Coordinates of C-alpha atoms and ligand atoms in Angstrom, one line a residue:
X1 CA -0.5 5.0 -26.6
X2 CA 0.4 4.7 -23.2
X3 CA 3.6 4.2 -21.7
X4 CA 4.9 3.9 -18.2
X5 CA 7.5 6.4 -18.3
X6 CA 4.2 8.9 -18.6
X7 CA 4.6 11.8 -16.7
X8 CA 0.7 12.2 -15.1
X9 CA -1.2 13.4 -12.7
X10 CA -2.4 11.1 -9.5
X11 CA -5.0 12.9 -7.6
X12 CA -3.3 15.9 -6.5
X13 CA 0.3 14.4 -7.1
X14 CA 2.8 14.4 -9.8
X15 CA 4.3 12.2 -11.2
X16 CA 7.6 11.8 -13.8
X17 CA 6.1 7.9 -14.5
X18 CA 3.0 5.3 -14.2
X19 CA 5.2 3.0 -11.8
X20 CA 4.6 2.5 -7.9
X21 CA 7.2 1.2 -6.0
X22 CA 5.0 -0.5 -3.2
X23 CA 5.0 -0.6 0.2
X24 CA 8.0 -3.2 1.2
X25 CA 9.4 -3.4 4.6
X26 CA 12.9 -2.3 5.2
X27 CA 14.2 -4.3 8.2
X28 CA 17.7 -2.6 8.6
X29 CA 17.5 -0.5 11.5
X30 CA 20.4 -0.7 14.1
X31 CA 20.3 -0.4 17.4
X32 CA 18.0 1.6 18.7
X33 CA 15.6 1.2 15.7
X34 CA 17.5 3.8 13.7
X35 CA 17.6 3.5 10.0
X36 CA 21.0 1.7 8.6
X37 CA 23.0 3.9 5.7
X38 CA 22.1 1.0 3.3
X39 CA 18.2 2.6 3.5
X40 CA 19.1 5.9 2.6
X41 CA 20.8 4.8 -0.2
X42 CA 18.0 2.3 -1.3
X43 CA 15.8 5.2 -1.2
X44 CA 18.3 7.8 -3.4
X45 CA 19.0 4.7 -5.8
X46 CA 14.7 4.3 -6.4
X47 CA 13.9 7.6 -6.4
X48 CA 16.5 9.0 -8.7
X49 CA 15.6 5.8 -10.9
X50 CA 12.4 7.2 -12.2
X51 CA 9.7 6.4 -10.5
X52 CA 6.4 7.7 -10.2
X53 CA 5.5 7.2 -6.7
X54 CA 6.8 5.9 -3.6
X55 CA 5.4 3.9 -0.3
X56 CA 7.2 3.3 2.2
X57 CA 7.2 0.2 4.5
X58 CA 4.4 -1.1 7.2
X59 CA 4.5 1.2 10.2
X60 CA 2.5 -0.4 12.8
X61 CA 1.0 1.9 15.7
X62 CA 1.9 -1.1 18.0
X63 CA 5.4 -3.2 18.9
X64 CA 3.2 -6.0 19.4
X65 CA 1.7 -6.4 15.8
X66 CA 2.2 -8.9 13.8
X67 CA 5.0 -7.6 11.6
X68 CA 6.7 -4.8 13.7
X69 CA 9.9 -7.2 13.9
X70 CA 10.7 -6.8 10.4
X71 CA 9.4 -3.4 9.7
X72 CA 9.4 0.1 11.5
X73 CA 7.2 1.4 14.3
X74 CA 5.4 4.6 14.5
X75 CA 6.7 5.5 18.1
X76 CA 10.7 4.6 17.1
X77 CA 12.7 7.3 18.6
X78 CA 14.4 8.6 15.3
X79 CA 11.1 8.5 13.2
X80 CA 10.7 12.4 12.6
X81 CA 14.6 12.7 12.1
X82 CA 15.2 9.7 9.9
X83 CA 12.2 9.8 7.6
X84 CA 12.6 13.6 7.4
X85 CA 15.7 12.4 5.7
X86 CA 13.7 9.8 3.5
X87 CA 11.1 12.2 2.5
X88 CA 13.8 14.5 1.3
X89 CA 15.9 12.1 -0.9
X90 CA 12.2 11.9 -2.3
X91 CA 11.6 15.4 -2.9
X92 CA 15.0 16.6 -4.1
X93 CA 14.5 13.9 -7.0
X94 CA 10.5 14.9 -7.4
X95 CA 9.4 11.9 -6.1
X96 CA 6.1 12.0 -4.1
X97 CA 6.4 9.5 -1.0
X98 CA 3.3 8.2 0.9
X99 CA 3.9 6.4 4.2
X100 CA 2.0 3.2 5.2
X101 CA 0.1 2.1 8.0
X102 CA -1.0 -1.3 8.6
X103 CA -2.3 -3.3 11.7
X104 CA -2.8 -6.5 12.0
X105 CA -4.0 -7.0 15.4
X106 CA -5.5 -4.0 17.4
X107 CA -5.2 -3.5 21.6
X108 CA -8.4 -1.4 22.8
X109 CA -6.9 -1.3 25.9
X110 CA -8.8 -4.4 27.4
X111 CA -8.3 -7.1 24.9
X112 CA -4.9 -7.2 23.2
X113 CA -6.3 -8.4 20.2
X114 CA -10.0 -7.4 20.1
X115 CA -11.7 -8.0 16.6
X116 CA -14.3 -6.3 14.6
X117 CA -17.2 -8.3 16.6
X118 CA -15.6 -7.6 20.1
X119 CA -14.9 -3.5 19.9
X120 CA -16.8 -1.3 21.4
X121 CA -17.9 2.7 20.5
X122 CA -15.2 3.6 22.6
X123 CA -12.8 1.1 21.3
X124 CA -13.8 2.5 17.6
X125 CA -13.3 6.2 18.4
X126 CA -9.7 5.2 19.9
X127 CA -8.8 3.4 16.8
X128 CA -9.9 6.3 14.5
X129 CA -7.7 8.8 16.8
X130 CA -5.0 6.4 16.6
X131 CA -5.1 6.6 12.6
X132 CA -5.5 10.1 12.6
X133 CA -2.7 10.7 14.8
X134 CA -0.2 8.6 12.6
X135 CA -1.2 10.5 9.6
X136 CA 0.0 13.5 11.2
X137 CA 3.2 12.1 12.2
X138 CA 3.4 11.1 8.6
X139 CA 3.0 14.7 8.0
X140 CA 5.5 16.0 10.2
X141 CA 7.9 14.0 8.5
X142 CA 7.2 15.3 5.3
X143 CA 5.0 12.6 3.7
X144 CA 2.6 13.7 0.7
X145 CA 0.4 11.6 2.1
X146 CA -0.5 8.1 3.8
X147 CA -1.5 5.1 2.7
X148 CA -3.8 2.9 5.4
X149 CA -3.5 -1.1 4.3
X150 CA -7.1 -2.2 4.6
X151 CA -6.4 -5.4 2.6
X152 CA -4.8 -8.7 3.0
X153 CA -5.8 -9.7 6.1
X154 CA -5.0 -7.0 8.0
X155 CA -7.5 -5.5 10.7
X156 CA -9.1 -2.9 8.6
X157 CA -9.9 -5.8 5.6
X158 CA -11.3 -7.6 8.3
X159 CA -13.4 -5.4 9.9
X160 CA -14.9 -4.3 6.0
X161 CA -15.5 -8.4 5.2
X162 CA -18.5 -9.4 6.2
X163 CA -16.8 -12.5 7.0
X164 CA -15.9 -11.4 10.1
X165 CA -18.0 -8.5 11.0
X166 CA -20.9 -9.3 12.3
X167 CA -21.7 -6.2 14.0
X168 CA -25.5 -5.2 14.2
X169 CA -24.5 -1.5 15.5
X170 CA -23.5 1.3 12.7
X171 CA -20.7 -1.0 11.9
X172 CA -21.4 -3.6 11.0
X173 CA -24.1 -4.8 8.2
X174 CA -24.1 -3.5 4.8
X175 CA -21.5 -1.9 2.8
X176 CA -21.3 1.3 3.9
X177 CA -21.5 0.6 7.9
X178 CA -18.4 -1.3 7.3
X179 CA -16.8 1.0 5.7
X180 CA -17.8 3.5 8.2
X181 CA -14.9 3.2 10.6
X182 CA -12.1 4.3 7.8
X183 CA -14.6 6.7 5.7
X184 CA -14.7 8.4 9.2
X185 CA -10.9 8.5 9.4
X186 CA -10.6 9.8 5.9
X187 CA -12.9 12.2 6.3
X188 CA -11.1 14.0 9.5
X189 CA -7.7 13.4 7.6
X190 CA -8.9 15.6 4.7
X191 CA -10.8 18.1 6.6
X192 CA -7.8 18.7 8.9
X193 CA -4.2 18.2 6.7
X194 CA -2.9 18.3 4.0
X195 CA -2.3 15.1 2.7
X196 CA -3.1 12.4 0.2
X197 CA -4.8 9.5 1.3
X198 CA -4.2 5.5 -0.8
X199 CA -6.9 2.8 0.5
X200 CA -4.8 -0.8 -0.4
X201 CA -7.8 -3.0 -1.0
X202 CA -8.6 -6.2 -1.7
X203 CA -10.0 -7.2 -5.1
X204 CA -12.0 -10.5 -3.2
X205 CA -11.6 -12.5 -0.9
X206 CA -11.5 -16.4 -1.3
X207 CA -13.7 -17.1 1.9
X208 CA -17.3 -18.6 1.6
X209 CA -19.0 -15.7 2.6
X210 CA -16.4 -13.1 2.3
X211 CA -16.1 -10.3 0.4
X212 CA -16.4 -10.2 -3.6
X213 CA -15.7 -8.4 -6.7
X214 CA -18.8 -6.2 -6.9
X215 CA -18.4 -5.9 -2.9
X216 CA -14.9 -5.0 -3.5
X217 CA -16.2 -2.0 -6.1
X218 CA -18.6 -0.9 -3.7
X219 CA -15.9 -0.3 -0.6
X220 CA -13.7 1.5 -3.0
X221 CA -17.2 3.7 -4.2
X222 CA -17.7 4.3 -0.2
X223 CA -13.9 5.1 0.3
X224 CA -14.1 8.1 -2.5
X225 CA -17.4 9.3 -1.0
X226 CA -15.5 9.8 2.4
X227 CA -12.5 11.2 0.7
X228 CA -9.7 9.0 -0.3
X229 CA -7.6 10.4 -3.4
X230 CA -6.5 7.0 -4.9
X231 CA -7.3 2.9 -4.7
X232 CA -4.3 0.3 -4.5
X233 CA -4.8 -3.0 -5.2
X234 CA -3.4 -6.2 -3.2
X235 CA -1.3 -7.9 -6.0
X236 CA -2.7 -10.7 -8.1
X237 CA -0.6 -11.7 -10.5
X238 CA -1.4 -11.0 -14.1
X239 CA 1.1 -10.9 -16.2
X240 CA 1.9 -14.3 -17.1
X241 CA -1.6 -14.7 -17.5
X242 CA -2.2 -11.4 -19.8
X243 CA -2.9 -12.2 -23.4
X244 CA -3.8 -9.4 -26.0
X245 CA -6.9 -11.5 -27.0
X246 CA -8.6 -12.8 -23.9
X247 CA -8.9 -10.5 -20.9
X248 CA -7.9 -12.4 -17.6
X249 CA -11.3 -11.9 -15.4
X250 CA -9.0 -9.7 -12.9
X251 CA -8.1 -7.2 -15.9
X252 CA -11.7 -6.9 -16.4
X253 CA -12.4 -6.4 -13.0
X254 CA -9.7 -3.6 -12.5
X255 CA -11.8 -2.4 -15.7
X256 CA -15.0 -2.0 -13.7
X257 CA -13.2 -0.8 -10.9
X258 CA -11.4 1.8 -12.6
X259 CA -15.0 2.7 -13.8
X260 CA -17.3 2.8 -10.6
X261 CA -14.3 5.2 -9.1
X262 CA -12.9 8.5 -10.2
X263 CA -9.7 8.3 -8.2
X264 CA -6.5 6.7 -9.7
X265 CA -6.4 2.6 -9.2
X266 CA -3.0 0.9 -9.0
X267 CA -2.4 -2.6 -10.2
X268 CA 0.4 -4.9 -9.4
X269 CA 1.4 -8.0 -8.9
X270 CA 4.3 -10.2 -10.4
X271 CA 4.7 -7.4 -13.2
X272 CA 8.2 -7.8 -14.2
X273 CA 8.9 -6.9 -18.3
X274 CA 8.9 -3.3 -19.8
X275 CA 6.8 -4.4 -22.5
X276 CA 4.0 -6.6 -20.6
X277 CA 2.9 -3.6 -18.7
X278 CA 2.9 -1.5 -21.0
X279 CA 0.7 -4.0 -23.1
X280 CA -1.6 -4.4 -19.9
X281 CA -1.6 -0.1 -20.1
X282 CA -2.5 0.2 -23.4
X283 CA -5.0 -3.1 -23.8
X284 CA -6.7 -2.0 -20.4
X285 CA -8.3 1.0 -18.7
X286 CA -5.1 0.2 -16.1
X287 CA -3.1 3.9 -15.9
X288 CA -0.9 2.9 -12.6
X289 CA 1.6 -0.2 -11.7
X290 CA 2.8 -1.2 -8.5
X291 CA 6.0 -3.3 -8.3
X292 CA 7.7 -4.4 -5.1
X293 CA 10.4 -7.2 -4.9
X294 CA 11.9 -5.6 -8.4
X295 CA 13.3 -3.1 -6.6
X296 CA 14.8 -5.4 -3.9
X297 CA 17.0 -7.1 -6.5
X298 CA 17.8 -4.0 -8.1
X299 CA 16.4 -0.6 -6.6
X300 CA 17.5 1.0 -9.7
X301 CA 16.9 -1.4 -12.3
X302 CA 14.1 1.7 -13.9
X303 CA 16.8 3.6 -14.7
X304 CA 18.3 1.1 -17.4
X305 CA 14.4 0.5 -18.9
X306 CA 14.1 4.4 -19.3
X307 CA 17.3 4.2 -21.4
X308 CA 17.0 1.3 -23.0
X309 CA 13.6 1.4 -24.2
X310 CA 13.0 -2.1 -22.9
X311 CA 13.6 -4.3 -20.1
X312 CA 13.4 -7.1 -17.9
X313 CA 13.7 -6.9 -13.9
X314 CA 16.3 -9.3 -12.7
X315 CA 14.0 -10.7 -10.2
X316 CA 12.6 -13.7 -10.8
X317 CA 9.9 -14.1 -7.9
X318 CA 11.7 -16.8 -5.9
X319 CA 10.0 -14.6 -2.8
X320 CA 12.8 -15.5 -0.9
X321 CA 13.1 -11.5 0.0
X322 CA 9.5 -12.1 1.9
X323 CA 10.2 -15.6 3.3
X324 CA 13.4 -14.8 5.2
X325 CA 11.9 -11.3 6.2
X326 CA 14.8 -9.2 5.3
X327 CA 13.6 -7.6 2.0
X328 CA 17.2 -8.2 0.9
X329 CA 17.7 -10.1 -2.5
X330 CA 19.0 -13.6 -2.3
X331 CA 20.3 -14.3 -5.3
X332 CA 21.4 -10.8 -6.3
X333 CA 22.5 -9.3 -2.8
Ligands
FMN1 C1 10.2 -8.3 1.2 C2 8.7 -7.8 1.0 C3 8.2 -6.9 1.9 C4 6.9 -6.4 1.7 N1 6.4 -5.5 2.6 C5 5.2 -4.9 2.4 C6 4.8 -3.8 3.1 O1 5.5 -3.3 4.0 N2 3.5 -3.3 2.9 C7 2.7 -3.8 1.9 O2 1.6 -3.4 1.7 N3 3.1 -4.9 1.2 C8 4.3 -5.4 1.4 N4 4.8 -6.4 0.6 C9 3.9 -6.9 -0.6 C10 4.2 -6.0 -1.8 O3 3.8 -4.7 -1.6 C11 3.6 -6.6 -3.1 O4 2.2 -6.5 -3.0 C12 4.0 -8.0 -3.4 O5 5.3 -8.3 -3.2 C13 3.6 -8.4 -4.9 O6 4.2 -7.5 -5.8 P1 5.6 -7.8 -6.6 O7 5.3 -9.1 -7.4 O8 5.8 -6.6 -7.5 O9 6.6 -8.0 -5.6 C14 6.1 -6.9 0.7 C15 6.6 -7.9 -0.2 C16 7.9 -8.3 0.0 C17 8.5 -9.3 -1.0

């Protein structure tokens, strides 16, 4: 039987429990984008709750990206200082922490927001040093590792669909010319730090066109070849939608996924009961869950499942946290 209080291996990472808090943007900085007290207590609060695994918030490599207002920059003058701070709250309670990069749009230097289509070899090569250079920052500041976002829609999702690449260069094309661009990032990241390195993918993509289930497996099949050390999942929601007797086509999805790949894969999504994930664990090949706005209502709220046995999160999904962009709760504070 599983259960999420499991302490297990992730790749090269331990951890005290199956649970991932996931990536979820902060917003409190103060003046002079420094991180507010409240943070470092949000982080000592989760960590010390048991949890398995941490991500931090979107860090963007640009100010101009879509969602740098509400989350942190790479280049904010107190990065090293303050997450040195983070990483350590994380540490002292055993907790690994990976940090997260995501970009939506992406400046080659001549077009502000040049897509997959318009970027040239030089354009590529600066995008991969870019990466490469943010996982070492994440290093410096004492991450385990880094997760890059290549789902959603962000740039890296885009430039894998074939949706929107179009490319007829190395590219672009079948699977594994557009996955080239991050396997070559992951591959220079593990043959030059120390660190762990999370894909977030997308399971499919609704576009006519875009990319699919099986296409989804495949990316995640290139993204091991090249490297990566574990596979996170952009939410779907599944567990209203879980019953014991009939799988939910996304469960046997994850199923196949978890199959092709060797590496961890973690699932999330709306999960929000003690007992539902564990009966998604034990009636699935499923061995990590993600869980996000949870923690915004209540950043300790594993800490009373652990001792009770049981539990229910006291969110209750109004996504209110993500509409007003302040990843505080509304109801709860
Ligand atoms: C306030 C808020 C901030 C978020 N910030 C991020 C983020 O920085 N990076 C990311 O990959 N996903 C982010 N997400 C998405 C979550 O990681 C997660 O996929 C989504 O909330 C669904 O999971 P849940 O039902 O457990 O909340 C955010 C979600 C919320 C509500």
């Amino acid at each position: 039987m599983k259960d999420i209080f499991d302490e297990c291996r992730f790749g090269d990472l331990d951890l005290k429990s199956r649970i991932v808090r996931t990536g979820t943007w902060e917003t409190e900085t103060e003046e002079g984008r420094f991180l507010s007290p409240a943070i470092f207590d949000r982080y000592e609060r989760i960590a010390s709750s048991g949890v398995g695994l941490i991500v931090s918030e979107i860090f963007a490599m640009d100010y101009k990206d879509r969602f740098s207002e509400y989350s942190s920059n790479l280049d904010y003058r107190g990065f090293i200082k303050d997450y040195r701070m983070i990483t350590d709250i994380c540490h002292n309670n055993d907790v690994p922490i990976l940090g997260q990069l995501a970009f939506f749009y992406y400046d080659d230097g001549d077009n502000q927001k040049a897509e997959a289509n318009d970027l040239t070899l030089e354009g590529i090569r600066k995008l991969q040093a870019e990466v490469i250079v943010a996982a070492k920052k994440f290093s410096f500041a004492g991450f385990d590792g880094i997760q890059i976002n290549m789902g959603n829609n962000f740039y890296l999702a885009r430039f894998m669909n074939p949706y929107f690449n179009q490319r007829t260069d190395d590219y672009g094309g079948n699977t594994e010319n557009r996955v080239r661009i991050s396997s070559e990032i992951i591959k220079v990241i593990k043959k030059t730090m120390d660190m762990h390195v999370s894909c977030r993918i997308n399971p499919w993509d609704v576009r006519k066109g875009g990319m699919t289930a099986d296409e989804s497996i495949a990316i995640a099949r290139e993204l091991e070849k090249a490297g990566a050390d574990s596979i996170q999942l952009t939410a779907r929601t599944i567990s209203q939608i879980y019953d014991k007797g009939v799988k939910h086509p996304f469960l046997v999805y994850v199923d196949d996924l978890i199959d092709a790949v060797d590496i961890p894969v973690v699932l999330g999504g709306s999960l929000r009961e003690m007992a539902k994930i564990n009966d998604v664990l034990n009636n699935s090949k499923v061995e990590f869950v993600s869980m996000s706005k949870p923690f915004v209502a209540q950043a300790d709220f594993l800490a009373d499942w652990k001792r009770d046995g049981e539990g229910t999160a006291i969110c209750y999904s109004c996504n209110n946290c993500y509409s007003k962009k302040t990843s505080t709760c509304f109801k709860h504070g």
